[in-house]
Amino acid sequence: MNTQTPSLSEAAAPLPRIAVLATGGTIAGAAADATNTAGYQAGVVSVEQLLSVVPALSTVARIAPEQVASIDSKDMSTALWTTLAQRINTLLAADDIDGVVITHGTDTLEETAYLLHLTVKSDKPVVLTAAMRPASALSADGPLNLLNAVTVAAHAAARGQGVLVAFNNKIHSARDVVKTSTYAVDAFHSPEIGALGWVQDGRVDFQRSVVRPHTRATEFVIGANWPHVEIVSSYAGVSRIAVDALVTAGVRGLVVAGTGNGSIHASLAHALADAASQGVAVVRASRVGSGHVMRNGAAADDALGFVSAGSLNPYKARVLLMLALAAGGAGPVALQKAFDTY
Ligand code: ASP
């Protein structure tokens, strides 16, 4: 047996140290029996239990687990967003943390991911993952998604790519990814744009990189000030009642999930134009699910004081609008610049 201590040059570099922050979700869900994938309770399995069923993690990284929350992500709040983003920024500022993985519910994952993409102040990898089947299920998808997320976070190529989502072997940019299925294991896609790359059997392969500014290159700083922004939708027979009530409630911004290219029913358009004339920020997105909304395409944005969301869906447009308003952005010109930039 060779008992010699290796020389410095032969000693293997220590594995990257990755913080795994658990927030709940189906990945931490449990049902009464293993065949139940719909009637379960989300967010009841601890981060230690999640890690314990994936022994291969120890070959990829040194894990620093933290239980930040235990919620069903349908109940995500702006207060928890503040806590999570601040914790990530604190961890990444430390020399002994090389990256962060966040386990999250799938329902609002795309919103949290985009929020972090705009407010994390580090080049170190930040990767979200989740699961469509609870931890108790036959063929649970969480363990492999977790291993893949840590594998991506531990990989040098993930540095500087902004916040990433590792799900079902694909690596997506937080800006582009959306949930596209209520039940399928392949539940996340980046419509039209496609994934950034893939992760499989320990291999990480990026095929393209993120062009729009993110993380350290944004003016957004996470705080506890969340301007009140709501989402309304355009559909056959829609009235102006909801918009008028929200304006009366003091909303600072409204995102409209319009039809097609962000077109808006005349009743709703009149109400939104009135809102804009009172200083409420109005952003036109689309309910379609892919494509983009052209400025001055389906509405006279210049004349009405509206902003176009480009390729952000209504939920991500709301995240950007809140951050832009919190950063002091005011008026359609400044807000349009934010949407054209991020
Ligand atoms: N309702 C769950 C959540 O978002 C769904 C999931 O995680 O798949 O927390």
Tab-separated table of C-alpha atoms in Angstrom, residues 56-324:
chain	number	residue	atom	x	y	z
A	56	ALA	CA	-23.015	11.156	-6.230
A	57	LEU	CA	-23.104	14.824	-5.203
A	58	SER	CA	-20.000	14.220	-3.099
A	59	THR	CA	-18.008	13.502	-6.278
A	60	VAL	CA	-19.022	16.827	-7.829
A	61	ALA	CA	-18.894	19.421	-5.074
A	62	ARG	CA	-18.631	20.121	-1.383
A	63	ILE	CA	-22.196	21.027	-0.429
A	64	ALA	CA	-23.210	23.729	2.041
A	65	PRO	CA	-26.974	23.211	2.589
A	66	GLU	CA	-29.419	25.855	3.824
A	67	GLN	CA	-33.173	25.714	4.287
A	68	VAL	CA	-34.293	29.213	3.289
A	69	ALA	CA	-38.014	28.424	3.106
A	70	SER	CA	-40.438	25.495	2.808
A	71	ILE	CA	-43.205	26.757	0.569
A	72	ASP	CA	-45.246	25.787	-2.441
A	73	SER	CA	-43.881	28.282	-4.949
A	74	LYS	CA	-47.393	29.320	-5.980
A	75	ASP	CA	-47.209	31.246	-2.690
A	76	MET	CA	-43.906	33.003	-3.474
A	77	SER	CA	-43.814	36.518	-2.023
A	78	THR	CA	-41.762	39.624	-2.696
A	79	ALA	CA	-40.537	39.449	0.921
A	80	LEU	CA	-39.079	35.982	0.312
A	81	TRP	CA	-37.541	37.224	-2.958
A	82	THR	CA	-35.737	39.903	-0.962
A	83	THR	CA	-34.508	37.367	1.623
A	84	LEU	CA	-33.369	34.906	-1.042
A	85	ALA	CA	-31.556	37.416	-3.250
A	86	GLN	CA	-29.824	39.044	-0.281
A	87	ARG	CA	-28.708	35.653	1.050
A	88	ILE	CA	-27.322	34.658	-2.362
A	89	ASN	CA	-25.409	37.927	-2.673
A	90	THR	CA	-23.940	37.443	0.813
A	91	LEU	CA	-22.900	33.853	0.080
A	92	LEU	CA	-21.347	34.682	-3.286
A	93	ALA	CA	-19.333	37.534	-1.796
A	94	ALA	CA	-17.530	34.964	0.402
A	95	ASP	CA	-14.302	33.463	-0.960
A	96	ASP	CA	-15.196	29.963	0.182
A	97	ILE	CA	-18.423	29.689	-1.868
A	98	ASP	CA	-18.000	28.959	-5.587
A	99	GLY	CA	-21.635	28.863	-6.653
A	100	VAL	CA	-25.241	28.557	-5.538
A	101	VAL	CA	-28.011	26.090	-6.387
A	102	ILE	CA	-31.602	26.908	-5.455
A	103	THR	CA	-34.265	24.212	-5.219
A	104	HIS	CA	-37.637	25.786	-6.000
A	105	GLY	CA	-41.182	24.943	-6.988
A	106	THR	CA	-41.848	24.914	-10.712
A	107	ASP	CA	-44.889	27.215	-10.580
A	108	THR	CA	-43.064	30.540	-10.177
A	109	LEU	CA	-39.529	29.368	-10.904
A	110	GLU	CA	-39.285	31.494	-14.053
A	111	GLU	CA	-40.151	34.648	-12.086
A	112	THR	CA	-37.654	33.996	-9.276
A	113	ALA	CA	-34.963	33.029	-11.786
A	114	TYR	CA	-35.402	36.257	-13.781
A	115	LEU	CA	-35.492	38.353	-10.611
A	116	LEU	CA	-32.161	36.838	-9.493
A	117	HIS	CA	-30.738	37.195	-13.019
A	118	LEU	CA	-31.245	40.950	-12.659
A	119	THR	CA	-30.214	41.391	-9.000
A	120	VAL	CA	-27.425	38.916	-8.132
A	121	LYS	CA	-24.140	40.820	-8.018
A	122	SER	CA	-21.614	38.117	-8.865
A	123	ASP	CA	-20.173	36.221	-11.830
A	124	LYS	CA	-20.232	32.976	-9.846
A	125	PRO	CA	-22.771	30.413	-11.089
A	126	VAL	CA	-26.334	30.525	-9.760
A	127	VAL	CA	-28.518	27.612	-10.880
A	128	LEU	CA	-32.160	26.920	-10.069
A	129	THR	CA	-33.728	23.509	-10.291
A	130	ALA	CA	-37.029	21.879	-9.415
A	131	ALA	CA	-39.078	18.763	-10.081
A	132	MET	CA	-42.427	17.840	-11.540
A	133	ARG	CA	-42.815	14.707	-9.403
A	134	PRO	CA	-42.687	14.764	-5.597
A	135	ALA	CA	-39.711	13.229	-3.793
A	136	SER	CA	-41.919	10.276	-2.765
A	137	ALA	CA	-42.906	9.368	-6.345
A	138	LEU	CA	-41.846	6.460	-8.523
A	139	SER	CA	-39.286	7.859	-10.977
A	140	ALA	CA	-39.000	11.144	-9.075
A	141	ASP	CA	-37.149	13.626	-11.288
A	142	GLY	CA	-35.808	15.765	-8.434
A	143	PRO	CA	-32.655	13.793	-7.507
A	144	LEU	CA	-31.166	13.839	-11.021
A	145	ASN	CA	-32.212	17.466	-11.558
A	146	LEU	CA	-30.437	18.351	-8.290
A	147	LEU	CA	-27.272	16.469	-9.274
A	148	ASN	CA	-27.300	18.159	-12.690
A	149	ALA	CA	-27.838	21.611	-11.170
A	150	VAL	CA	-24.881	21.159	-8.812
A	151	THR	CA	-22.802	19.819	-11.706
A	152	VAL	CA	-23.553	22.982	-13.701
A	153	ALA	CA	-22.910	25.279	-10.719
A	154	ALA	CA	-19.547	23.582	-10.124
A	155	HIS	CA	-18.497	23.991	-13.775
A	156	ALA	CA	-16.222	26.829	-14.882
A	157	ALA	CA	-18.257	27.391	-18.068
A	158	ALA	CA	-21.286	28.471	-16.007
A	159	ARG	CA	-19.440	31.524	-14.699
A	160	GLY	CA	-20.655	34.846	-16.069
A	161	GLN	CA	-23.694	33.342	-17.812
A	162	GLY	CA	-26.205	34.965	-15.490
A	163	VAL	CA	-28.711	32.899	-13.572
A	164	LEU	CA	-29.340	29.476	-15.086
A	165	VAL	CA	-32.039	26.835	-14.803
A	166	ALA	CA	-31.012	23.171	-14.992
A	167	PHE	CA	-34.025	21.001	-15.671
A	168	ASN	CA	-34.485	17.665	-17.417
A	169	ASN	CA	-30.888	17.671	-18.697
A	170	LYS	CA	-31.192	21.113	-20.316
A	171	ILE	CA	-29.523	24.353	-19.221
A	172	HIS	CA	-31.671	27.451	-19.791
A	173	SER	CA	-31.093	31.150	-19.279
A	174	ALA	CA	-33.298	32.601	-16.543
A	175	ARG	CA	-34.381	35.306	-18.981
A	176	ASP	CA	-35.842	32.960	-21.541
A	177	VAL	CA	-37.084	29.911	-19.659
A	178	VAL	CA	-40.798	29.331	-19.003
A	179	LYS	CA	-42.880	26.485	-17.626
A	180	THR	CA	-44.783	24.955	-20.539
A	181	SER	CA	-46.503	21.872	-19.116
A	182	THR	CA	-48.749	21.236	-16.129
A	183	TYR	CA	-47.583	17.626	-15.733
A	184	ALA	CA	-44.778	16.559	-18.088
A	185	VAL	CA	-41.275	15.936	-16.753
A	186	ASP	CA	-40.004	17.996	-19.710
A	187	ALA	CA	-41.810	21.041	-18.315
A	188	PHE	CA	-39.427	23.914	-19.090
A	189	HIS	CA	-38.535	25.439	-22.426
A	190	SER	CA	-37.056	28.632	-23.791
A	191	PRO	CA	-39.599	29.300	-26.563
A	192	GLU	CA	-38.113	30.093	-29.980
A	193	ILE	CA	-34.674	30.877	-28.500
A	194	GLY	CA	-33.917	27.384	-27.160
A	195	ALA	CA	-31.785	26.202	-24.258
A	196	LEU	CA	-28.196	27.362	-23.696
A	197	GLY	CA	-26.886	23.825	-23.506
A	198	TRP	CA	-27.205	20.519	-21.766
A	199	VAL	CA	-25.892	18.512	-18.807
A	200	GLN	CA	-25.697	14.739	-18.767
A	201	ASP	CA	-23.627	12.117	-16.893
A	202	GLY	CA	-21.395	14.828	-15.440
A	203	ARG	CA	-20.798	16.579	-18.764
A	204	VAL	CA	-21.759	20.219	-19.184
A	205	ASP	CA	-21.977	21.573	-22.725
A	206	PHE	CA	-22.892	25.206	-23.426
A	207	GLN	CA	-23.828	25.765	-27.071
A	208	ARG	CA	-24.489	29.499	-26.849
A	209	SER	CA	-24.187	32.330	-24.333
A	210	VAL	CA	-26.388	35.078	-22.941
A	211	VAL	CA	-26.151	38.415	-24.765
A	212	ARG	CA	-28.367	40.803	-22.767
A	213	PRO	CA	-26.872	42.320	-19.588
A	214	HIS	CA	-27.526	40.608	-16.283
A	215	THR	CA	-26.278	40.237	-12.683
A	216	ARG	CA	-23.385	42.696	-12.121
A	217	ALA	CA	-24.173	44.578	-15.350
A	218	THR	CA	-27.615	45.835	-14.273
A	219	GLU	CA	-28.557	48.903	-12.256
A	220	PHE	CA	-30.939	46.870	-10.102
A	221	VAL	CA	-30.211	46.335	-6.429
A	222	ILE	CA	-32.386	44.068	-4.330
A	223	GLY	CA	-34.207	45.853	-1.544
A	224	ALA	CA	-37.422	45.648	0.424
A	225	ASN	CA	-39.187	48.278	-1.708
A	226	TRP	CA	-41.512	46.539	-4.173
A	227	PRO	CA	-43.671	48.933	-6.212
A	228	HIS	CA	-47.230	47.677	-6.588
A	229	VAL	CA	-47.525	46.186	-10.089
A	230	GLU	CA	-50.391	43.939	-11.204
A	231	ILE	CA	-51.219	41.955	-14.332
A	232	VAL	CA	-54.470	42.232	-16.274
A	233	SER	CA	-55.513	40.270	-19.334
A	234	SER	CA	-57.312	41.026	-22.590
A	235	TYR	CA	-60.006	38.595	-23.798
A	236	ALA	CA	-63.382	38.528	-25.510
A	237	GLY	CA	-65.872	40.683	-23.634
A	238	VAL	CA	-63.356	42.074	-21.112
A	239	SER	CA	-64.500	45.185	-19.204
A	240	ARG	CA	-62.517	48.072	-17.740
A	241	ILE	CA	-63.647	47.284	-14.183
A	242	ALA	CA	-60.427	45.571	-13.016
A	243	VAL	CA	-58.128	48.292	-14.397
A	244	ASP	CA	-60.182	51.087	-12.864
A	245	ALA	CA	-60.237	49.294	-9.483
A	246	LEU	CA	-56.469	48.772	-9.555
A	247	VAL	CA	-55.817	52.417	-10.413
A	248	THR	CA	-58.095	53.446	-7.539
A	249	ALA	CA	-56.100	51.065	-5.293
A	250	GLY	CA	-52.964	53.051	-6.124
A	251	VAL	CA	-51.140	50.619	-8.401
A	252	ARG	CA	-47.906	52.026	-9.874
A	253	GLY	CA	-47.719	49.732	-12.845
A	254	LEU	CA	-49.900	47.438	-14.936
A	255	VAL	CA	-48.767	44.702	-17.283
A	256	VAL	CA	-51.393	43.661	-19.793
A	257	ALA	CA	-51.341	40.114	-21.141
A	258	GLY	CA	-52.656	41.142	-24.519
A	259	THR	CA	-53.866	39.022	-27.391
A	260	GLY	CA	-51.464	38.230	-30.249
A	261	ASN	CA	-48.863	40.974	-30.674
A	262	GLY	CA	-49.959	42.591	-27.399
A	263	SER	CA	-53.223	43.849	-28.869
A	264	ILE	CA	-55.814	45.047	-26.357
A	265	HIS	CA	-59.638	45.012	-26.438
A	266	ALA	CA	-60.960	48.568	-26.973
A	267	SER	CA	-62.665	48.644	-23.523
A	268	LEU	CA	-59.457	47.700	-21.781
A	269	ALA	CA	-57.314	49.956	-23.994
A	270	HIS	CA	-59.391	52.999	-23.004
A	271	ALA	CA	-58.996	52.159	-19.315
A	272	LEU	CA	-55.247	51.598	-19.707
A	273	ALA	CA	-54.814	54.852	-21.630
A	274	ASP	CA	-56.600	56.647	-18.783
A	275	ALA	CA	-54.305	54.888	-16.297
A	276	ALA	CA	-51.197	55.904	-18.260
A	277	SER	CA	-52.391	59.517	-18.376
A	278	GLN	CA	-52.523	59.411	-14.546
A	279	GLY	CA	-48.894	58.252	-14.353
A	280	VAL	CA	-49.422	54.483	-14.076
A	281	ALA	CA	-46.780	52.565	-16.055
A	282	VAL	CA	-48.509	50.380	-18.659
A	283	VAL	CA	-46.579	47.545	-20.296
A	284	ARG	CA	-47.978	45.498	-23.167
A	285	ALA	CA	-47.017	41.805	-23.150
A	286	SER	CA	-48.706	38.869	-24.853
A	287	ARG	CA	-50.691	35.933	-23.549
A	288	VAL	CA	-49.602	33.811	-26.548
A	289	GLY	CA	-46.563	32.165	-24.945
A	290	SER	CA	-43.935	32.760	-27.605
A	291	GLY	CA	-42.863	35.512	-29.980
A	292	HIS	CA	-42.414	39.140	-29.066
A	293	VAL	CA	-44.505	42.291	-28.791
A	294	MET	CA	-43.522	44.994	-31.268
A	295	ARG	CA	-43.502	48.591	-30.075
A	296	ASN	CA	-46.154	50.571	-31.980
A	297	GLY	CA	-47.245	47.292	-33.557
A	298	ALA	CA	-50.685	46.364	-32.282
A	299	ALA	CA	-51.096	49.631	-30.318
A	300	ALA	CA	-49.956	53.226	-30.789
A	301	ASP	CA	-47.528	53.088	-27.865
A	302	ASP	CA	-46.026	56.525	-28.562
A	303	ALA	CA	-49.428	58.217	-28.475
A	304	LEU	CA	-50.829	56.236	-25.547
A	305	GLY	CA	-47.726	56.288	-23.336
A	306	PHE	CA	-47.446	52.480	-23.308
A	307	VAL	CA	-44.312	50.328	-23.155
A	308	SER	CA	-43.787	47.088	-25.062
A	309	ALA	CA	-42.494	44.017	-23.190
A	310	GLY	CA	-40.577	42.631	-26.172
A	311	SER	CA	-40.103	38.899	-25.662
A	312	LEU	CA	-40.792	38.838	-21.901
A	313	ASN	CA	-43.977	37.064	-20.891
A	314	PRO	CA	-46.367	39.018	-18.602
A	315	TYR	CA	-44.959	37.499	-15.395
A	316	LYS	CA	-41.358	38.294	-16.229
A	317	ALA	CA	-42.399	41.717	-17.543
A	318	ARG	CA	-43.898	42.388	-14.116
A	319	VAL	CA	-40.588	41.492	-12.428
A	320	LEU	CA	-38.644	43.892	-14.649
A	321	LEU	CA	-41.244	46.642	-14.262
A	322	MET	CA	-41.103	46.408	-10.451
A	323	LEU	CA	-37.311	46.555	-10.461
A	324	ALA	CA	-37.225	49.432	-12.955
